[in-house]
C-alpha cells in the first residue's frame, strides 16, 4: 500500500497496482517511497484522480464498456474542475486521463464566438480596440461564408 | 487524517470553498503554458474557425496560438482542396500561406493534401512524394495508402512493395483502408489529373486471373461506392487490384482526355 498526501494534508492509502498508472508515482515507488506528498494536488482533485485510476486499473475486455460509460460521466464536471484535473494529470503523468480531458475542454468552446469563449474561460480581453480590429481583419478570410453560433450554451 | 479504504461518501470537504475564480489551479490562467498550448492545439484540431476565435480572446492565447505545435495539429477540413469559385485572390493567397505554414510545422494533413494534389497533377511529383512520405511517417494513414497506390503504378520492384502495402492494410484495417480510398477519390474529383504515370495504363497485380469471389448475400454493383468489405480475395494481388480498379474508374475521364492529346 502507498500513502498519498494532498496539499490540504489529507492522506489516502491506495494499492500500488492502481497507482502505477501515474508515471510520477510509479517512479517514486520504484525508488522505494511509500509515503508520497503531492503539494500541487488538493484533496478534491486527488479524490477524483484516485476514482479514475481505480476504474481504469482493471482493463479487461468485459470492463471496457463500463469504463467508457464511466469516462463519459467523469467528464461531466465544471471547467474549473477540468482545469484542476489537467494540472494534476500532467503533474502525475497520467496520459490516458489527459487524452480524455483535452477533447472535453475543446468541446466546451466548439463553435462559440470569441466573447463566449472569454466568458467560459473567465478571461479578460486585453487587446486595444485597434489590435482586436487588426486580428479580425487579418483572419476575416477564414470566417467568410460561414455562420458561427453566438450563444453561450 | 488517515483513510484506509477510500470511500467518497466518507470524505468531508475540507478547506475553503473553491468559488473564487482566482484560486490556484482553478482558472485557466494558472495552467502552465505547455498545457494551454495542448488545449489550444486540440481546439485547432477540431475547427480552424474555433482556432481563430480562441486567438481573438486575449493576448496570451493569441501568442500560444502561434506555437508551431498548434499549426501541426490544426484541422484543415474547413478548407476545400481546390479554390472555390468566386473567391478573391487575396483569400486564395491567405489559404495557400496557411497551408504552407502548416506543412512547415509538420501538419500531416497539409502534407498529405499537397502531396496528392501535386503528384496527380504532375506538379513536381518527386517533391510531392516526399510530402507524402513525411505525412505517412507522421502517422497519416491516408498518405500511407496513397504511397502504396503510387508505388503500384510505378511498376517493377515498387509495384511489388505497393501491392504488399495495400494488401496488408486491407487485411488489418479494411474499413480504414476504404476510408483512405474514399478520401483519395474525393481529392481526385476536385483536380485535373495529368500525371502520365497514372493515366497511361492500368496496372494489374494478379497474374493468375482469379475471378472475384463475392459472398452470396451481398448485392454487387459496379459503382464507385461499391463496398468490398465482404469480399474474399484469392490472393494479395487481387485485393490490391480492387483498390486500383476503384481509383482507375475515377480517373477514366482524364484518361480519355489524355488519350486524345
CSV table of C-alpha atoms in Angstrom, one decimal:
chain,number,residue,atom,x,y,z
A,1,UNK,CA,0.0,0.0,0.0
A,2,UNK,CA,1.1,3.5,-0.8
A,3,UNK,CA,0.2,6.7,1.1
A,4,UNK,CA,-0.6,9.8,-0.8
A,5,UNK,CA,-0.9,13.2,0.9
A,6,UNK,CA,-2.8,16.1,-0.7
A,7,UNK,CA,-2.0,19.8,-0.5
A,8,UNK,CA,-4.7,20.0,2.2
A,9,UNK,CA,-2.8,17.4,4.2
A,10,UNK,CA,-5.4,14.7,3.8
A,11,UNK,CA,-4.0,11.2,3.5
A,12,UNK,CA,-5.1,8.3,1.4
A,13,UNK,CA,-3.8,4.7,1.4
A,14,UNK,CA,-4.2,3.0,-2.0
A,15,UNK,CA,-2.9,-0.2,-3.5
A,16,UNK,CA,0.3,0.2,-5.5
A,17,UNK,CA,-1.1,-1.7,-8.5
A,18,UNK,CA,-3.7,1.1,-9.0
A,19,UNK,CA,-1.3,4.0,-8.6
A,20,UNK,CA,1.3,2.9,-11.1
A,21,UNK,CA,-0.9,4.3,-13.8
A,22,UNK,CA,0.7,7.6,-12.7
A,23,UNK,CA,4.2,7.8,-14.2
A,24,UNK,CA,5.3,10.1,-11.4
A,25,UNK,CA,4.1,7.8,-8.6
A,26,UNK,CA,5.5,4.8,-10.4
A,27,UNK,CA,8.9,6.3,-10.4
A,28,UNK,CA,8.8,7.1,-6.7
A,29,UNK,CA,7.5,3.6,-5.9
A,30,UNK,CA,10.5,2.2,-7.8
A,31,UNK,CA,12.7,4.3,-5.6
A,32,UNK,CA,11.1,2.7,-2.6
A,33,UNK,CA,8.9,5.6,-1.5
A,34,UNK,CA,5.8,4.5,0.4
A,35,UNK,CA,4.7,8.0,1.5
A,36,UNK,CA,4.2,10.4,-1.4
A,37,UNK,CA,3.3,14.1,-0.7
A,38,UNK,CA,1.5,15.9,-3.5
A,39,UNK,CA,1.7,19.6,-2.7
A,40,UNK,CA,0.3,20.5,-6.1
A,41,UNK,CA,-2.9,18.5,-5.8
A,42,UNK,CA,-5.7,19.4,-3.5
A,43,UNK,CA,-8.0,16.9,-1.8
A,44,UNK,CA,-11.0,17.4,-4.0
A,45,UNK,CA,-8.9,16.8,-7.2
A,46,UNK,CA,-7.0,13.9,-5.7
A,47,UNK,CA,-10.2,12.1,-4.8
A,48,UNK,CA,-11.3,12.4,-8.5
A,49,UNK,CA,-7.9,11.2,-9.7
A,50,UNK,CA,-8.0,8.2,-7.4
A,51,UNK,CA,-11.5,7.4,-8.6
A,52,UNK,CA,-10.3,7.5,-12.2
A,53,UNK,CA,-7.3,5.3,-11.6
A,54,UNK,CA,-9.4,2.7,-9.6
A,55,UNK,CA,-11.8,2.4,-12.5
A,56,UNK,CA,-9.0,2.1,-15.1
A,57,UNK,CA,-6.9,-0.3,-13.1
A,58,UNK,CA,-8.8,-3.3,-14.4
A,59,UNK,CA,-8.7,-3.0,-18.2
A,60,UNK,CA,-10.1,-6.5,-19.2
A,61,UNK,CA,-12.3,-6.6,-22.3
A,62,UNK,CA,-15.5,-7.2,-20.3
A,63,UNK,CA,-14.9,-4.0,-18.3
A,64,UNK,CA,-14.3,-1.9,-21.4
A,65,UNK,CA,-17.9,-0.8,-21.9
A,66,UNK,CA,-18.2,0.1,-18.3
A,67,UNK,CA,-15.0,2.1,-18.4
A,68,UNK,CA,-16.3,4.1,-21.5
A,69,UNK,CA,-19.5,4.9,-19.7
A,70,UNK,CA,-17.6,5.9,-16.6
A,71,UNK,CA,-15.3,8.2,-18.7
A,72,UNK,CA,-18.3,9.9,-20.3
A,73,UNK,CA,-19.8,10.6,-16.9
A,74,UNK,CA,-16.5,11.6,-15.4
A,75,UNK,CA,-16.1,14.4,-17.8
A,76,UNK,CA,-19.4,16.0,-16.8
A,77,UNK,CA,-17.7,18.5,-14.5
A,78,UNK,CA,-17.3,22.2,-14.4
A,79,UNK,CA,-14.5,23.8,-16.4
A,80,UNK,CA,-12.6,24.7,-13.3
A,81,UNK,CA,-12.7,21.1,-12.1
A,82,UNK,CA,-11.4,20.0,-15.5
A,83,UNK,CA,-8.5,22.5,-15.4
A,84,UNK,CA,-7.6,21.3,-11.9
A,85,UNK,CA,-7.7,17.7,-13.3
A,86,UNK,CA,-5.5,18.7,-16.3
A,87,UNK,CA,-2.9,20.2,-14.0
A,88,UNK,CA,-2.9,17.2,-11.7
A,89,UNK,CA,-2.9,14.7,-14.5
A,90,UNK,CA,0.0,16.5,-16.1
A,91,UNK,CA,1.9,16.6,-12.8
A,92,UNK,CA,1.2,12.9,-12.1
A,93,UNK,CA,1.9,11.9,-15.7
A,94,UNK,CA,-1.4,10.1,-16.3
A,95,UNK,CA,-1.5,10.4,-20.1
A,96,UNK,CA,-4.8,8.5,-20.6
A,97,UNK,CA,-6.6,11.0,-18.4
A,98,UNK,CA,-5.1,13.9,-20.2
A,99,UNK,CA,-6.2,12.5,-23.6
A,100,UNK,CA,-9.7,12.3,-22.2
A,101,UNK,CA,-9.6,15.8,-20.7
A,102,UNK,CA,-8.3,17.8,-23.7
A,103,UNK,CA,-11.1,17.0,-26.1
A,104,UNK,CA,-13.7,17.5,-23.4
A,105,UNK,CA,-12.4,21.0,-22.8
A,106,UNK,CA,-12.1,21.7,-26.5
A,107,UNK,CA,-15.7,20.6,-26.9
A,108,UNK,CA,-16.9,23.3,-24.5
A,109,UNK,CA,-15.7,26.0,-26.8
A,110,UNK,CA,-16.6,24.4,-30.0
A,111,UNK,CA,-18.4,26.8,-32.4
A,112,UNK,CA,-18.5,29.6,-29.9
A,113,UNK,CA,-17.9,33.2,-30.7
A,114,UNK,CA,-14.9,34.9,-29.1
A,115,UNK,CA,-16.9,36.7,-26.4
A,116,UNK,CA,-18.5,33.4,-25.3
A,117,UNK,CA,-15.0,31.8,-25.1
A,118,UNK,CA,-13.8,34.6,-22.9
A,119,UNK,CA,-16.8,34.1,-20.6
A,120,UNK,CA,-16.4,30.4,-20.4
A,121,UNK,CA,-12.7,30.7,-19.5
A,122,UNK,CA,-13.2,33.8,-17.4
A,123,UNK,CA,-10.5,35.7,-19.3
A,124,UNK,CA,-10.4,39.4,-19.9
A,125,UNK,CA,-9.8,40.8,-23.3
A,126,UNK,CA,-6.6,42.8,-23.1
A,127,UNK,CA,-6.4,43.8,-26.7
A,128,UNK,CA,-6.9,47.5,-27.6
A,129,UNK,CA,-9.8,48.1,-30.0
A,130,UNK,CA,-7.3,48.7,-32.8
A,131,UNK,CA,-5.4,45.5,-32.1
A,132,UNK,CA,-8.6,43.5,-32.0
A,133,UNK,CA,-9.8,45.0,-35.2
A,134,UNK,CA,-6.4,44.1,-36.9
A,135,UNK,CA,-6.6,40.5,-35.9
A,136,UNK,CA,-10.2,40.2,-37.1
A,137,UNK,CA,-9.3,41.8,-40.4
A,138,UNK,CA,-6.2,39.5,-40.8
A,139,UNK,CA,-8.3,36.4,-40.2
A,140,UNK,CA,-11.6,37.5,-41.7
A,141,UNK,CA,-11.0,35.3,-44.7
A,142,UNK,CA,-11.2,32.1,-42.5
A,143,UNK,CA,-14.8,33.0,-41.5
A,144,UNK,CA,-16.1,34.1,-44.8
A,145,UNK,CA,-19.3,32.3,-45.9
A,146,UNK,CA,-20.0,30.6,-42.6
A,147,UNK,CA,-22.2,31.1,-39.6
A,148,UNK,CA,-20.9,31.0,-36.1
A,149,UNK,CA,-23.1,30.2,-33.1
A,150,UNK,CA,-23.5,33.2,-30.9
A,151,UNK,CA,-24.9,31.5,-27.8
A,152,UNK,CA,-23.2,30.6,-24.6
A,153,UNK,CA,-24.5,27.1,-24.4
B,1,UNK,CA,-6.4,12.1,9.0
B,2,UNK,CA,-5.8,8.6,7.6
B,3,UNK,CA,-8.3,6.9,5.4
B,4,UNK,CA,-7.8,3.2,4.9
B,5,UNK,CA,-10.3,2.3,2.3
B,6,UNK,CA,-11.1,5.2,0.1
B,7,UNK,CA,-14.8,6.0,0.1
B,8,UNK,CA,-16.2,9.1,-1.4
B,9,UNK,CA,-19.1,9.2,0.9
B,10,UNK,CA,-16.8,9.2,4.0
B,11,UNK,CA,-14.9,12.2,2.8
B,12,UNK,CA,-15.8,15.6,4.0
B,13,UNK,CA,-14.9,18.6,2.1
B,14,UNK,CA,-12.1,20.4,3.8
B,15,UNK,CA,-10.5,23.8,3.5
B,16,UNK,CA,-12.1,26.9,1.9
B,17,UNK,CA,-14.7,26.6,-0.8
B,18,UNK,CA,-13.4,27.0,-4.3
B,19,UNK,CA,-15.8,29.5,-5.7
B,20,UNK,CA,-13.2,32.3,-6.3
B,21,UNK,CA,-12.0,32.1,-9.9
B,22,UNK,CA,-8.6,33.4,-8.9
B,23,UNK,CA,-7.8,30.3,-6.7
B,24,UNK,CA,-4.7,28.4,-7.5
B,25,UNK,CA,-5.4,25.7,-10.2
B,26,UNK,CA,-9.0,26.8,-10.6
B,27,UNK,CA,-8.6,29.1,-13.6
B,28,UNK,CA,-7.2,28.6,-17.0
B,29,UNK,CA,-4.5,31.2,-16.5
B,30,UNK,CA,-3.0,29.2,-13.7
B,31,UNK,CA,-2.2,26.4,-16.1
B,32,UNK,CA,1.4,26.2,-17.4
B,33,UNK,CA,1.9,27.3,-21.0
B,34,UNK,CA,2.6,23.8,-22.3
B,35,UNK,CA,-0.8,22.6,-21.1
B,36,UNK,CA,-2.5,25.7,-22.5
B,37,UNK,CA,-0.8,25.0,-25.8
B,38,UNK,CA,-2.1,21.5,-25.8
B,39,UNK,CA,-5.7,22.8,-25.2
B,40,UNK,CA,-5.4,25.4,-28.0
B,41,UNK,CA,-3.9,22.7,-30.3
B,42,UNK,CA,-6.9,20.4,-29.5
B,43,UNK,CA,-9.3,23.3,-30.3
B,44,UNK,CA,-7.4,24.0,-33.6
B,45,UNK,CA,-7.6,20.3,-34.4
B,46,UNK,CA,-11.4,20.5,-34.2
B,47,UNK,CA,-12.1,23.5,-36.4
B,48,UNK,CA,-10.0,26.2,-37.8
B,49,UNK,CA,-12.7,28.8,-37.2
B,50,UNK,CA,-12.7,27.9,-33.5
B,51,UNK,CA,-9.0,28.3,-33.5
B,52,UNK,CA,-9.3,31.9,-34.8
B,53,UNK,CA,-11.9,32.7,-32.2
B,54,UNK,CA,-9.6,31.5,-29.4
B,55,UNK,CA,-6.8,33.6,-30.9
B,56,UNK,CA,-9.0,36.6,-30.5
B,57,UNK,CA,-9.9,36.0,-26.9
B,58,UNK,CA,-6.8,37.5,-25.3
B,59,UNK,CA,-3.1,38.3,-26.0
B,60,UNK,CA,-1.9,35.2,-24.1
B,61,UNK,CA,-4.0,32.9,-26.3
B,62,UNK,CA,-3.1,34.8,-29.4
B,63,UNK,CA,0.6,34.1,-28.7
B,64,UNK,CA,0.0,30.5,-27.8
B,65,UNK,CA,-1.9,30.0,-31.0
B,66,UNK,CA,1.2,30.9,-32.9
B,67,UNK,CA,3.1,28.0,-31.5
B,68,UNK,CA,4.4,25.6,-34.1
B,69,UNK,CA,2.7,22.6,-32.3
B,70,UNK,CA,-0.7,24.2,-32.8
B,71,UNK,CA,-0.3,24.6,-36.5
B,72,UNK,CA,0.9,21.0,-36.6
B,73,UNK,CA,-2.4,19.8,-35.1
B,74,UNK,CA,-4.7,22.2,-36.9
B,75,UNK,CA,-7.5,20.6,-38.8
B,76,UNK,CA,-7.9,21.6,-42.4
B,77,UNK,CA,-11.3,20.1,-43.3
B,78,UNK,CA,-12.8,23.6,-43.3
B,79,UNK,CA,-10.8,24.3,-46.5
B,80,UNK,CA,-11.7,22.7,-49.8
B,81,UNK,CA,-9.0,21.1,-51.9
B,82,UNK,CA,-9.3,23.4,-54.9
B,83,UNK,CA,-10.1,27.1,-54.7
B,84,UNK,CA,-13.8,27.7,-54.7
B,85,UNK,CA,-15.4,29.8,-57.3
B,86,UNK,CA,-15.9,33.5,-56.7
B,87,UNK,CA,-13.1,33.6,-54.1
B,88,UNK,CA,-10.9,36.6,-54.1
B,89,UNK,CA,-7.3,36.2,-55.0
B,90,UNK,CA,-6.5,37.6,-51.5
B,91,UNK,CA,-8.4,34.7,-49.8
B,92,UNK,CA,-6.8,32.1,-52.1
B,93,UNK,CA,-3.3,33.5,-51.2
B,94,UNK,CA,-4.1,33.5,-47.5
B,95,UNK,CA,-5.2,29.9,-47.6
B,96,UNK,CA,-2.1,28.9,-49.5
B,97,UNK,CA,0.1,30.7,-47.0
B,98,UNK,CA,-1.6,28.9,-44.2
B,99,UNK,CA,-1.2,25.5,-45.8
B,100,UNK,CA,2.5,26.2,-46.3
B,101,UNK,CA,2.9,27.2,-42.7
B,102,UNK,CA,1.1,24.0,-41.6
B,103,UNK,CA,3.3,21.9,-43.9
B,104,UNK,CA,6.5,23.6,-42.4
B,105,UNK,CA,5.2,22.7,-38.9
B,106,UNK,CA,4.7,19.1,-39.9
B,107,UNK,CA,0.9,19.1,-40.2
B,108,UNK,CA,0.3,15.6,-41.7
B,109,UNK,CA,-3.0,16.6,-43.3
B,110,UNK,CA,-1.5,19.5,-45.1
B,111,UNK,CA,1.4,17.4,-46.3
B,112,UNK,CA,-1.0,14.7,-47.5
B,113,UNK,CA,-3.2,17.1,-49.4
B,114,UNK,CA,-0.3,18.8,-51.1
B,115,UNK,CA,1.3,15.5,-51.9
B,116,UNK,CA,-1.8,14.0,-53.5
B,117,UNK,CA,-2.7,17.2,-55.5
B,118,UNK,CA,0.8,17.8,-56.8
B,119,UNK,CA,1.5,14.2,-57.7
B,120,UNK,CA,-1.6,13.6,-59.7
B,121,UNK,CA,-1.4,17.0,-61.4
B,122,UNK,CA,2.2,16.2,-62.3
B,123,UNK,CA,3.4,19.3,-60.5
B,124,UNK,CA,6.9,18.3,-59.2
B,125,UNK,CA,5.9,14.8,-58.4
B,126,UNK,CA,9.2,13.9,-56.8
B,127,UNK,CA,8.6,16.7,-54.2
B,128,UNK,CA,5.0,15.5,-53.8
B,129,UNK,CA,6.2,12.0,-53.0
B,130,UNK,CA,8.4,13.5,-50.3
B,131,UNK,CA,5.4,15.3,-48.8
B,132,UNK,CA,3.5,12.0,-48.7
B,133,UNK,CA,6.4,10.1,-47.2
B,134,UNK,CA,6.6,12.8,-44.4
B,135,UNK,CA,2.9,12.6,-43.8
B,136,UNK,CA,3.0,8.8,-43.7
B,137,UNK,CA,5.9,8.9,-41.3
B,138,UNK,CA,3.9,11.2,-39.1
B,139,UNK,CA,1.2,8.6,-38.8
B,140,UNK,CA,-1.2,9.8,-41.6
B,141,UNK,CA,-2.9,6.6,-42.8
B,142,UNK,CA,-4.3,8.2,-45.9
B,143,UNK,CA,-0.8,9.1,-47.0
B,144,UNK,CA,0.4,5.6,-46.4
B,145,UNK,CA,-2.4,4.3,-48.7
B,146,UNK,CA,-1.7,6.8,-51.5
B,147,UNK,CA,2.1,5.9,-51.3
B,148,UNK,CA,1.0,2.2,-51.9
B,149,UNK,CA,-1.1,3.2,-54.8
B,150,UNK,CA,1.6,5.3,-56.4
B,151,UNK,CA,4.1,2.5,-56.0
B,152,UNK,CA,1.8,0.1,-57.8
B,153,UNK,CA,1.6,2.5,-60.7
B,154,UNK,CA,5.4,2.9,-60.8
B,155,UNK,CA,5.9,-0.7,-61.7
B,156,UNK,CA,8.8,-3.0,-61.1
B,157,UNK,CA,10.1,-3.5,-57.6
B,158,UNK,CA,8.0,-0.6,-56.4
B,159,UNK,CA,4.9,-2.3,-57.6
B,160,UNK,CA,5.6,-5.4,-55.6
B,161,UNK,CA,6.1,-3.3,-52.4
B,162,UNK,CA,3.0,-1.3,-53.2
B,163,UNK,CA,0.8,-4.4,-53.6
B,164,UNK,CA,2.1,-5.7,-50.2
B,165,UNK,CA,1.4,-2.4,-48.5
B,166,UNK,CA,-2.2,-2.2,-49.8
B,167,UNK,CA,-2.9,-5.8,-49.2
B,168,UNK,CA,-1.6,-5.6,-45.7
B,169,UNK,CA,-3.7,-2.5,-45.0
B,170,UNK,CA,-6.8,-4.2,-46.2
B,171,UNK,CA,-6.1,-7.3,-44.2
B,172,UNK,CA,-5.6,-5.5,-40.9
B,173,UNK,CA,-7.7,-2.4,-41.3
B,174,UNK,CA,-10.3,-2.9,-44.0
B,175,UNK,CA,-12.7,-0.2,-43.0
B,176,UNK,CA,-9.9,2.3,-42.6
B,177,UNK,CA,-8.5,1.4,-46.0
B,178,UNK,CA,-11.9,2.0,-47.6
B,179,UNK,CA,-11.9,5.5,-45.9
B,180,UNK,CA,-8.5,6.2,-47.3
B,181,UNK,CA,-9.7,5.2,-50.8
B,182,UNK,CA,-12.7,7.5,-50.5
B,183,UNK,CA,-10.5,10.4,-49.3
B,184,UNK,CA,-8.2,10.0,-52.3
B,185,UNK,CA,-11.1,9.8,-54.7
B,186,UNK,CA,-12.7,12.9,-53.2
B,187,UNK,CA,-9.5,14.8,-53.9
B,188,UNK,CA,-9.1,13.4,-57.4
B,189,UNK,CA,-12.6,14.6,-58.2
B,190,UNK,CA,-11.5,18.2,-57.4
B,191,UNK,CA,-8.4,18.4,-59.5
B,192,UNK,CA,-7.3,17.8,-63.1
B,193,UNK,CA,-5.2,14.7,-63.2
B,194,UNK,CA,-2.4,14.9,-65.7
B,195,UNK,CA,0.4,12.7,-64.4
B,196,UNK,CA,1.1,10.2,-67.3
B,197,UNK,CA,2.4,7.5,-64.9
B,198,UNK,CA,-1.2,7.1,-63.5
B,199,UNK,CA,-3.0,7.6,-66.8
B,200,UNK,CA,-1.2,5.5,-69.4
B,201,UNK,CA,-2.0,2.1,-68.2
B,202,UNK,CA,-4.0,0.4,-65.5
B,203,UNK,CA,-1.6,-1.8,-63.6
B,204,UNK,CA,-2.7,-5.3,-62.6
B,205,UNK,CA,-1.1,-7.2,-59.8
B,206,UNK,CA,-2.7,-10.7,-60.1
B,207,UNK,CA,-1.3,-12.8,-62.9
B,208,UNK,CA,-3.4,-15.8,-62.2
B,209,UNK,CA,-6.6,-14.2,-63.5
B,210,UNK,CA,-8.6,-15.2,-60.4
B,211,UNK,CA,-12.2,-14.4,-60.5
B,212,UNK,CA,-13.5,-12.2,-57.8
B,213,UNK,CA,-15.3,-14.2,-55.2
B,214,UNK,CA,-18.2,-12.4,-53.6
B,215,UNK,CA,-20.3,-13.8,-50.7
B,216,UNK,CA,-23.8,-14.8,-51.8
B,217,UNK,CA,-26.0,-12.4,-49.9
B,218,UNK,CA,-24.1,-9.2,-50.8
B,219,UNK,CA,-25.5,-7.2,-53.6
B,220,UNK,CA,-22.9,-6.5,-56.2
B,221,UNK,CA,-22.7,-3.4,-58.4
B,222,UNK,CA,-20.1,-1.6,-60.4
B,223,UNK,CA,-20.4,1.8,-58.8
B,224,UNK,CA,-17.5,3.6,-57.3
B,225,UNK,CA,-19.1,3.3,-53.8
B,226,UNK,CA,-19.0,-0.5,-54.0
B,227,UNK,CA,-18.4,-2.0,-50.7
B,228,UNK,CA,-15.8,-4.7,-50.9
B,229,UNK,CA,-15.7,-5.3,-47.2
B,230,UNK,CA,-17.5,-8.6,-47.6
B,231,UNK,CA,-15.3,-10.0,-50.4
B,232,UNK,CA,-12.8,-12.7,-50.0
B,233,UNK,CA,-9.7,-12.4,-52.1
B,234,UNK,CA,-7.9,-15.2,-53.8
B,235,UNK,CA,-4.5,-13.6,-53.4
B,236,UNK,CA,-2.8,-10.4,-52.2
B,237,UNK,CA,-2.6,-9.1,-55.7
B,238,UNK,CA,-6.4,-9.5,-56.3
B,239,UNK,CA,-7.0,-7.5,-53.1
B,240,UNK,CA,-4.8,-4.7,-54.4
B,241,UNK,CA,-6.3,-4.9,-57.9
B,242,UNK,CA,-9.7,-4.0,-56.5
B,243,UNK,CA,-8.3,-0.8,-55.0
B,244,UNK,CA,-6.6,0.1,-58.3
B,245,UNK,CA,-9.9,-0.5,-60.1
B,246,UNK,CA,-11.8,1.9,-57.9
B,247,UNK,CA,-9.2,4.7,-58.5
B,248,UNK,CA,-8.8,3.9,-62.2
B,249,UNK,CA,-12.6,4.3,-62.6
B,250,UNK,CA,-12.4,7.7,-61.0
B,251,UNK,CA,-9.7,8.8,-63.4
B,252,UNK,CA,-11.3,7.4,-66.5
B,253,UNK,CA,-12.4,10.9,-67.6
B,254,UNK,CA,-8.8,12.2,-67.5
B,255,UNK,CA,-7.5,9.1,-69.3
B,256,UNK,CA,-9.9,9.7,-72.2
B,257,UNK,CA,-8.7,13.3,-72.4
B,258,UNK,CA,-5.0,12.2,-72.1
B,259,UNK,CA,-5.6,9.7,-74.9
B,260,UNK,CA,-6.7,12.4,-77.2
B,261,UNK,CA,-3.6,14.6,-76.7
